[in-house]
Coordinates of C-alpha atoms in Angstrom, one line a residue:
M1 CA 26.2 47.0 36.7
R2 CA 23.2 45.8 34.7
T3 CA 23.8 42.8 32.5
K4 CA 22.0 42.0 29.3
K5 CA 19.2 39.6 29.8
R6 CA 19.9 36.2 28.2
S7 CA 17.6 35.4 25.3
Q8 CA 15.5 32.2 25.5
K9 CA 14.6 30.0 22.5
L10 CA 11.2 28.5 22.5
T11 CA 11.3 24.8 21.6
L12 CA 8.1 23.0 20.7
R13 CA 7.8 19.3 21.5
P14 CA 7.1 16.8 18.7
N15 CA 3.6 16.2 20.0
V16 CA 2.8 19.9 19.7
L17 CA 4.2 20.1 16.2
N18 CA 2.4 16.9 15.1
P19 CA -0.6 16.4 17.4
T20 CA -1.9 12.9 17.7
F21 CA -5.4 11.7 18.4
T22 CA -6.3 8.9 20.6
L23 CA -9.1 6.7 19.5
P24 CA -11.9 6.3 22.1
S25 CA -12.6 2.8 23.4
V26 CA -15.0 0.6 21.6
N27 CA -17.4 0.8 24.5
E28 CA -17.3 4.6 24.4
I29 CA -18.1 4.7 20.7
R30 CA -20.8 2.0 21.0
S31 CA -22.4 4.0 23.9
A32 CA -22.3 7.2 21.8
L33 CA -23.9 5.4 18.7
K34 CA -26.7 3.9 20.8
T35 CA -27.7 7.3 22.2
D36 CA -30.4 9.0 20.2
I37 CA -29.0 11.4 17.7
N38 CA -30.9 14.3 19.3
S39 CA -29.6 13.5 22.8
R40 CA -25.9 13.1 22.3
S41 CA -23.5 15.1 24.3
S42 CA -20.5 16.9 22.9
D43 CA -18.2 14.2 24.2
Q44 CA -20.2 11.5 22.5
L45 CA -20.2 13.4 19.2
Q46 CA -16.4 13.9 19.6
A47 CA -16.0 10.1 20.1
I48 CA -17.9 9.3 16.9
F49 CA -16.1 12.1 15.0
L50 CA -12.6 10.7 16.0
W51 CA -13.7 7.2 15.0
L52 CA -14.7 8.4 11.6
M53 CA -11.6 10.6 11.1
L54 CA -9.2 7.8 11.9
N55 CA -10.9 5.4 9.5
K56 CA -9.0 5.8 6.2
K57 CA -11.8 4.3 4.1
V58 CA -14.2 6.9 5.4
T59 CA -11.8 9.8 4.9
H60 CA -11.2 8.5 1.4
L61 CA -14.9 9.3 0.7
I62 CA -15.1 12.5 2.8
E63 CA -11.9 14.5 3.5
S64 CA -13.2 17.6 5.1
T65 CA -13.2 17.6 8.9
T66 CA -16.2 20.0 9.0
E67 CA -18.2 17.5 6.9
L68 CA -17.1 14.6 9.1
E69 CA -18.4 16.5 12.2
E70 CA -21.7 16.9 10.5
L71 CA -21.7 13.3 9.5
A72 CA -21.1 12.2 13.1
K73 CA -24.4 13.9 14.1
L74 CA -26.3 11.6 11.6
A75 CA -24.7 8.2 12.6
E76 CA -27.2 5.6 13.7
Y77 CA -26.5 2.2 15.4
K78 CA -27.7 -1.1 13.9
I79 CA -27.0 -4.7 14.9
L80 CA -27.5 -8.0 13.0
Q81 CA -27.5 -11.5 14.3
K82 CA -25.9 -14.4 12.4
N83 CA -27.6 -15.1 9.0
D84 CA -29.7 -11.9 9.2
V85 CA -30.1 -10.2 5.9
L86 CA -29.5 -6.4 5.8
F87 CA -30.9 -6.0 2.3
Y88 CA -31.4 -8.1 -0.8
E89 CA -30.0 -7.7 -4.3
G90 CA -32.5 -5.6 -6.3
D91 CA -34.0 -3.8 -3.3
D92 CA -34.4 0.0 -3.4
S93 CA -31.4 1.8 -2.0
E94 CA -31.8 3.4 1.4
G95 CA -28.7 4.7 3.2
W96 CA -25.1 3.5 3.4
Y97 CA -23.1 1.8 6.1
V98 CA -19.7 1.5 7.9
M99 CA -18.8 -1.8 9.6
F100 CA -18.2 -1.3 13.3
T101 CA -17.6 -4.9 14.5
G102 CA -18.2 -8.3 13.1
T103 CA -18.4 -9.4 9.4
T104 CA -20.9 -9.5 6.6
D105 CA -20.9 -11.4 3.3
V106 CA -21.5 -9.7 0.0
I107 CA -23.4 -12.2 -2.2
I108 CA -24.5 -11.9 -5.8
R109 CA -26.6 -14.0 -8.2
L110 CA -24.3 -15.5 -10.8
F111 CA -26.7 -15.8 -13.7
L112 CA -27.1 -12.0 -13.8
V113 CA -23.5 -11.4 -14.7
A114 CA -21.6 -13.3 -17.5
E115 CA -23.0 -15.9 -19.9
D116 CA -20.1 -18.2 -19.2
C117 CA -19.8 -17.6 -15.5
L118 CA -16.8 -19.4 -14.0
F119 CA -18.2 -21.5 -11.2
D120 CA -18.8 -25.2 -10.4
S121 CA -22.3 -26.3 -9.2
D122 CA -21.1 -28.2 -6.2
E123 CA -23.2 -29.5 -3.3
T124 CA -21.3 -27.5 -0.7
D125 CA -22.3 -24.1 -2.0
S126 CA -25.8 -25.1 -2.7
T127 CA -26.2 -26.4 0.9
E128 CA -24.6 -23.2 2.4
F129 CA -26.9 -20.8 0.6
A130 CA -30.0 -23.0 0.6
P131 CA -31.8 -21.0 3.4
L132 CA -31.0 -17.7 1.7
M133 CA -32.1 -18.9 -1.7
S134 CA -35.4 -20.0 0.0
K135 CA -35.9 -16.5 1.4
M136 CA -35.2 -15.1 -2.1
D137 CA -37.5 -17.6 -3.8
L138 CA -34.7 -18.9 -6.0
D139 CA -34.6 -22.3 -7.6
I140 CA -31.6 -24.2 -6.4
Q141 CA -31.4 -26.1 -9.7
H142 CA -31.2 -23.1 -12.0
D143 CA -29.7 -20.3 -9.8
K144 CA -26.5 -20.0 -7.9
L145 CA -25.3 -17.5 -5.3
Q146 CA -21.7 -16.6 -4.8
R147 CA -19.9 -14.8 -2.0
V148 CA -17.6 -12.2 -3.7
K149 CA -16.4 -10.2 -0.6
V150 CA -16.4 -10.2 3.1
N151 CA -16.9 -6.8 4.8
V152 CA -14.9 -6.4 8.0
A153 CA -14.6 -3.7 10.7
G154 CA -14.0 -0.3 9.1
D155 CA -15.3 -1.2 5.6
V156 CA -17.7 1.2 3.9
F157 CA -20.4 -0.3 1.6
A158 CA -23.8 0.2 0.0
Y159 CA -23.1 3.6 -1.4
H160 CA -22.5 2.6 -5.0
S161 CA -26.2 2.8 -5.9
Y162 CA -26.0 6.6 -5.6
I163 CA -23.4 7.2 -8.3
P164 CA -25.2 8.8 -11.3
D165 CA -24.1 9.0 -14.9
E166 CA -23.8 12.1 -17.0
T167 CA -27.6 12.2 -17.6
G168 CA -28.2 12.4 -13.8
K169 CA -29.7 8.9 -13.6
S170 CA -28.1 6.1 -11.5
E171 CA -25.6 3.9 -13.2
I172 CA -27.2 0.9 -11.5
D173 CA -30.9 2.0 -11.4
G174 CA -30.7 2.9 -7.7
K175 CA -31.1 -0.8 -6.8
R176 CA -28.9 -2.8 -4.5
H177 CA -26.3 -4.7 -6.5
A178 CA -25.8 -7.4 -3.9
T179 CA -27.2 -9.2 -0.9
I180 CA -25.7 -8.4 2.5
V181 CA -25.8 -11.2 5.1
C182 CA -24.3 -11.3 8.6
S183 CA -21.7 -14.0 8.7
S184 CA -20.4 -13.6 12.3
D185 CA -22.3 -14.3 15.5
Y186 CA -23.4 -10.7 15.4
A187 CA -22.4 -7.6 13.5
E188 CA -22.6 -3.9 14.5
L189 CA -23.1 -1.4 11.8
V190 CA -23.2 2.4 11.6
Y191 CA -26.0 3.7 9.3
F192 CA -25.9 7.0 7.4
P193 CA -28.9 8.4 5.4
T194 CA -28.7 8.7 1.6
S195 CA -28.7 12.5 1.8
S196 CA -25.4 12.6 3.6
F197 CA -23.6 10.8 0.8
E198 CA -25.2 12.9 -1.9
K199 CA -24.2 16.1 0.0
Y200 CA -20.6 15.2 1.0
A201 CA -19.2 12.5 -1.2
L202 CA -21.2 12.1 -4.4
I203 CA -19.1 14.3 -6.8
K204 CA -15.8 12.7 -5.8
Q205 CA -17.1 9.2 -6.0
K206 CA -18.7 9.9 -9.4
D207 CA -15.4 11.0 -10.8
L208 CA -13.5 8.1 -9.2
Y209 CA -16.1 5.6 -10.6
Q210 CA -15.9 7.1 -14.1
K211 CA -12.1 6.9 -14.0
H212 CA -12.2 3.3 -12.9
C213 CA -14.5 2.5 -15.8
E214 CA -12.2 4.3 -18.3
N215 CA -9.1 2.4 -17.0
L216 CA -10.9 -1.0 -17.2
K217 CA -12.2 -0.3 -20.7
R218 CA -8.7 0.6 -21.8
V219 CA -7.0 -2.4 -20.1
F220 CA -9.8 -4.9 -20.9
P221 CA -11.3 -3.7 -24.2
R222 CA -13.2 -6.9 -24.9
I223 CA -15.5 -7.0 -21.9
R224 CA -19.0 -5.5 -22.0
D225 CA -20.1 -2.2 -20.4
D226 CA -22.2 -4.0 -17.7
Q227 CA -19.2 -6.1 -16.8
V228 CA -17.1 -2.9 -16.5
E229 CA -19.7 -1.4 -14.2
H230 CA -19.7 -4.4 -11.9
L231 CA -15.9 -4.5 -11.7
S232 CA -15.7 -0.8 -11.0
L233 CA -18.2 -1.0 -8.1
L234 CA -16.0 -3.3 -6.1
S235 CA -12.6 -2.1 -7.2
E236 CA -10.3 -0.6 -4.6
V237 CA -7.6 2.0 -4.8
M238 CA -4.3 1.2 -3.0
N239 CA -1.4 3.6 -2.4
I240 CA 1.8 1.7 -2.0
P241 CA 5.0 3.6 -0.9
A242 CA 8.3 3.2 -2.7
H243 CA 10.6 0.2 -1.9
T244 CA 7.8 -2.0 -0.7
T245 CA 8.2 -5.7 -1.5
I246 CA 5.2 -7.9 -2.1
T247 CA 5.6 -11.7 -2.0
S248 CA 3.3 -14.7 -1.8
E249 CA 3.8 -14.7 2.0
K250 CA 3.6 -10.9 2.4
C251 CA 0.8 -9.7 0.2
F252 CA -2.4 -7.6 0.2
G253 CA -4.8 -10.3 -0.9
R254 CA -6.0 -12.2 -3.9
Y255 CA -6.1 -9.4 -6.4
I256 CA -5.5 -8.6 -10.0
Y257 CA -3.9 -5.1 -10.2
I258 CA -3.9 -2.3 -12.7
I259 CA -1.1 0.3 -12.3
K260 CA -2.6 3.7 -12.2
S261 CA 0.7 5.5 -11.6
G262 CA 4.3 4.7 -10.7
T263 CA 6.8 2.0 -11.6
I264 CA 7.1 -1.6 -10.3
A265 CA 10.0 -4.0 -10.6
R266 CA 9.0 -7.6 -11.2
Y267 CA 11.2 -10.5 -10.0
R268 CA 10.7 -14.1 -11.3
V269 CA 11.5 -16.7 -8.6
V270 CA 13.5 -19.6 -10.1
D271 CA 15.3 -22.6 -8.6
F272 CA 19.1 -22.5 -8.6
S273 CA 19.5 -25.8 -6.7
D274 CA 21.3 -27.4 -9.7
L275 CA 23.9 -24.6 -9.7
S276 CA 24.1 -23.9 -6.0
F277 CA 27.6 -23.1 -4.6
R278 CA 29.1 -23.2 -8.0
T279 CA 31.4 -20.5 -9.2
I280 CA 32.6 -19.2 -12.6
S281 CA 36.3 -18.3 -12.5
A282 CA 37.6 -14.9 -13.5
P283 CA 41.0 -13.2 -13.8
F284 CA 40.4 -11.5 -10.4
E285 CA 38.8 -13.1 -7.4
T286 CA 36.4 -10.2 -7.0
L287 CA 35.0 -11.0 -10.4
Q288 CA 34.2 -14.6 -9.7
L289 CA 30.5 -15.4 -10.1
H290 CA 28.9 -17.3 -7.2
F291 CA 25.5 -18.9 -7.9
P292 CA 22.8 -18.5 -5.2
D293 CA 21.4 -21.5 -3.3
G294 CA 17.8 -22.7 -3.9
M295 CA 14.9 -20.4 -4.9
H296 CA 16.1 -16.9 -5.8
P297 CA 14.2 -13.9 -7.2
V298 CA 15.6 -12.5 -10.5
H299 CA 14.7 -9.0 -11.9
T300 CA 13.1 -9.6 -15.3
D301 CA 11.2 -6.4 -16.2
N302 CA 9.5 -3.2 -15.0
L303 CA 5.8 -2.6 -15.0
V304 CA 4.6 0.9 -15.7
E305 CA 1.2 2.8 -15.9
G306 CA -1.5 0.7 -17.5
S307 CA 0.2 -2.6 -16.8
V308 CA -1.7 -5.6 -15.4
F309 CA -0.3 -8.1 -13.0
L310 CA -1.5 -10.6 -10.4
D311 CA -0.7 -10.6 -6.7
P312 CA 2.1 -13.1 -5.9
S313 CA -0.4 -15.0 -3.7
V314 CA -2.3 -16.2 -6.9
H315 CA 0.7 -17.2 -9.0
T316 CA -1.0 -20.5 -9.9
L317 CA -2.9 -18.7 -12.6
T318 CA 0.3 -17.6 -14.3
G319 CA 2.2 -20.8 -13.7
N320 CA 5.2 -18.9 -12.3
E321 CA 6.0 -17.4 -9.0
F322 CA 6.9 -13.7 -8.9
N323 CA 7.9 -11.1 -6.3
I324 CA 7.0 -7.4 -6.7
K325 CA 9.0 -4.4 -5.5
T326 CA 7.8 -0.8 -6.0
K327 CA 10.5 1.5 -7.4
T328 CA 8.4 4.7 -6.8
D329 CA 5.2 5.5 -4.9
V330 CA 2.6 3.5 -6.7
V331 CA -1.2 3.8 -7.0
L332 CA -3.0 0.6 -7.9
I333 CA -6.5 -0.4 -8.8
A334 CA -7.2 -3.7 -7.2
L335 CA -9.8 -6.2 -8.3
D336 CA -10.7 -9.3 -6.3
I337 CA -9.5 -12.2 -8.5
D338 CA -12.5 -14.5 -7.5
Y339 CA -14.9 -11.7 -8.3
F340 CA -13.1 -11.0 -11.5
K341 CA -13.4 -14.6 -12.6
I342 CA -17.2 -14.5 -12.0
I343 CA -17.8 -11.2 -13.9
V344 CA -15.6 -11.7 -17.0
G345 CA -16.3 -15.4 -17.6
T346 CA -14.1 -18.3 -18.6
F347 CA -13.1 -17.2 -22.1
E348 CA -12.0 -13.7 -21.2
L349 CA -10.2 -14.9 -18.1
E350 CA -8.1 -17.3 -20.2
R351 CA -7.2 -14.5 -22.6
V352 CA -6.1 -12.3 -19.8
R353 CA -4.1 -15.1 -18.2
Q354 CA -2.3 -15.7 -21.5
E355 CA -1.5 -11.9 -21.9
I356 CA 0.0 -11.5 -18.5
K357 CA 1.8 -14.9 -18.4
S358 CA 5.6 -14.8 -18.7
T359 CA 7.1 -16.3 -21.8
L360 CA 10.5 -16.7 -20.3
T361 CA 11.8 -20.2 -19.4
D362 CA 13.7 -20.9 -16.2
D363 CA 16.9 -21.2 -18.2
Q364 CA 16.4 -17.8 -19.8
V365 CA 15.8 -16.3 -16.4
R366 CA 19.0 -17.8 -15.0
K367 CA 20.9 -16.4 -17.9
I368 CA 19.4 -12.9 -17.2
W369 CA 20.7 -13.3 -13.6
V370 CA 24.2 -14.3 -14.8
D371 CA 24.4 -11.3 -17.2
S372 CA 23.2 -8.8 -14.6
E373 CA 25.5 -10.3 -11.9
K374 CA 28.5 -10.0 -14.2
K375 CA 27.7 -6.4 -15.0
R376 CA 27.2 -5.6 -11.2
L377 CA 30.6 -7.2 -10.3
W378 CA 32.4 -5.5 -13.1
E379 CA 31.0 -2.0 -12.2
K380 CA 31.9 -2.6 -8.6
F381 CA 35.4 -3.8 -9.6
K382 CA 35.9 -0.7 -11.8
T383 CA 34.8 1.7 -9.1
R384 CA 37.0 0.1 -6.5
T385 CA 40.0 -0.1 -8.8
A386 CA 39.7 3.5 -9.9
G387 CA 39.5 4.6 -6.2
E388 CA 42.7 2.6 -5.3
A389 CA 44.5 4.0 -8.4
K390 CA 43.6 7.5 -7.5
R391 CA 44.8 7.1 -3.9
E392 CA 48.1 5.5 -5.1
I393 CA 48.8 8.4 -7.6
K394 CA 48.0 11.0 -4.9
G395 CA 50.4 9.3 -2.5
E396 CA 53.2 9.2 -5.1
N397 CA 52.8 12.9 -5.9
D398 CA 52.8 13.8 -2.2
F399 CA 56.0 11.8 -1.7
K400 CA 57.7 13.4 -4.7
T401 CA 56.8 17.0 -3.8
G402 CA 57.6 16.5 -0.1
Y403 CA 54.1 17.5 1.1
V404 CA 53.4 16.4 4.6
V405 CA 50.0 16.4 6.2
A406 CA 50.1 18.2 9.5
R407 CA 47.2 18.3 12.0
K408 CA 46.4 21.4 14.0
A409 CA 44.2 21.3 17.0
D410 CA 40.9 23.3 16.5
C411 CA 39.7 25.7 19.1
P412 CA 36.8 24.0 21.1
S413 CA 33.5 25.6 20.1
A414 CA 32.3 25.4 23.7
L415 CA 35.2 27.7 24.9
P416 CA 35.1 30.9 22.8
A417 CA 37.8 32.5 25.0
F418 CA 40.2 29.6 24.7
R419 CA 43.8 30.4 24.1
P420 CA 46.7 27.9 23.6
R421 CA 49.1 27.8 26.6
I422 CA 52.4 29.5 26.1
V423 CA 55.2 27.6 27.8
K424 CA 58.4 29.6 28.5
P425 CA 61.7 27.6 28.8
Y426 CA 63.1 27.2 32.2
A427 CA 66.5 28.8 31.8
P428 CA 68.2 32.1 32.7
S429 CA 67.6 34.9 30.4
H430 CA 71.2 35.1 29.3
L431 CA 71.2 31.4 28.4
A432 CA 67.9 31.7 26.6
K433 CA 69.4 34.4 24.3
T434 CA 72.4 32.3 23.4
K435 CA 70.4 29.2 22.9
D436 CA 67.8 31.0 20.9
F437 CA 65.0 30.5 23.3
S438 CA 63.7 34.0 22.7
E439 CA 60.6 32.8 21.0
P440 CA 58.0 31.2 23.2
M441 CA 56.9 27.6 22.5
V442 CA 53.3 27.1 21.7
Y443 CA 51.5 23.8 22.4

């Protein structure tokens, strides 16, 4: 007798459904980059392509994998020794770069920015940049250089010169807006020609740059257009998932943030040491208020789209310590606070500081905590009391009506042909009839 063939279900492993890519070793990528662009093998091109694809800052510029494959064919290897200058501020633009290993400093001339630049003419800075100022033919008495950023492995830079305005001309005259100097023992860079950026990333970056300018003008309406342009060039976009907590110890860097989308809860950190271990009595024990011990964050307000706030690591500017927690997925525009100080100047920085500074005193914050904690305890008490009352009423009704909860064994799903065992009484048939054992007992 032929039996029906049992059907088989195809199950895909997680690595088939979600394929993962392994990044080639640094030596493999370096060897591929050092090879002439016309002599690279398919494996070498694949290594460069994977390195580019797994770099989030590169894929932020160029999202298409096809375009990344074409970009991998144009990559060239460059190396700098310590204190070597890649290009000077004001040079004609030629190509853009991705940091492979090492670090480079981004340095600008301060007198070209704000009339009241916020810097101190100290001997340390003058000594540090004296060789560079000599190369640039700058007078140490009247000029000052300032490091505004450090490029590390994976960073993309030197492409801002190619962002045009609506007239088709460059926003920054096609000139380099900063000087790039190698700050580590050596730095390896990957060079790409200008045409690659214009072909693959220009339109997206132009739109992003214009949106940054619009956001900055709306948030800081008093600063000049040239200051807006400088801030937009070095602004970063950060995507923060929901329920992420940012503190002074766990932060993203020294930034001033503008919320592009999403909602953030702000917590003011105050000292409860004077009230530690104290309680406020209540009619029920569960309603008693217990004060926290030492420093404790208190939710004071929510920040929405267009709001400005400082990273908790730079709370000295606001005079108060804050913690931040994202309530939803949040998109932030991040501006380096030290660079922001230089660009906007002393007067504007003070106005911004006053605008974002909290006006609440520590006592007012403690009162906010007391009110919110009382509300939380009361809601919890009501919910629990209502549940207990509901169970009590249900029990009384069951008792009055005589309802009894009976359990019945379910048929095991693994045994579709399972039948409960029928047990017959051990007695003669004539006794079974007299004692009413005619019905079988089911267990």
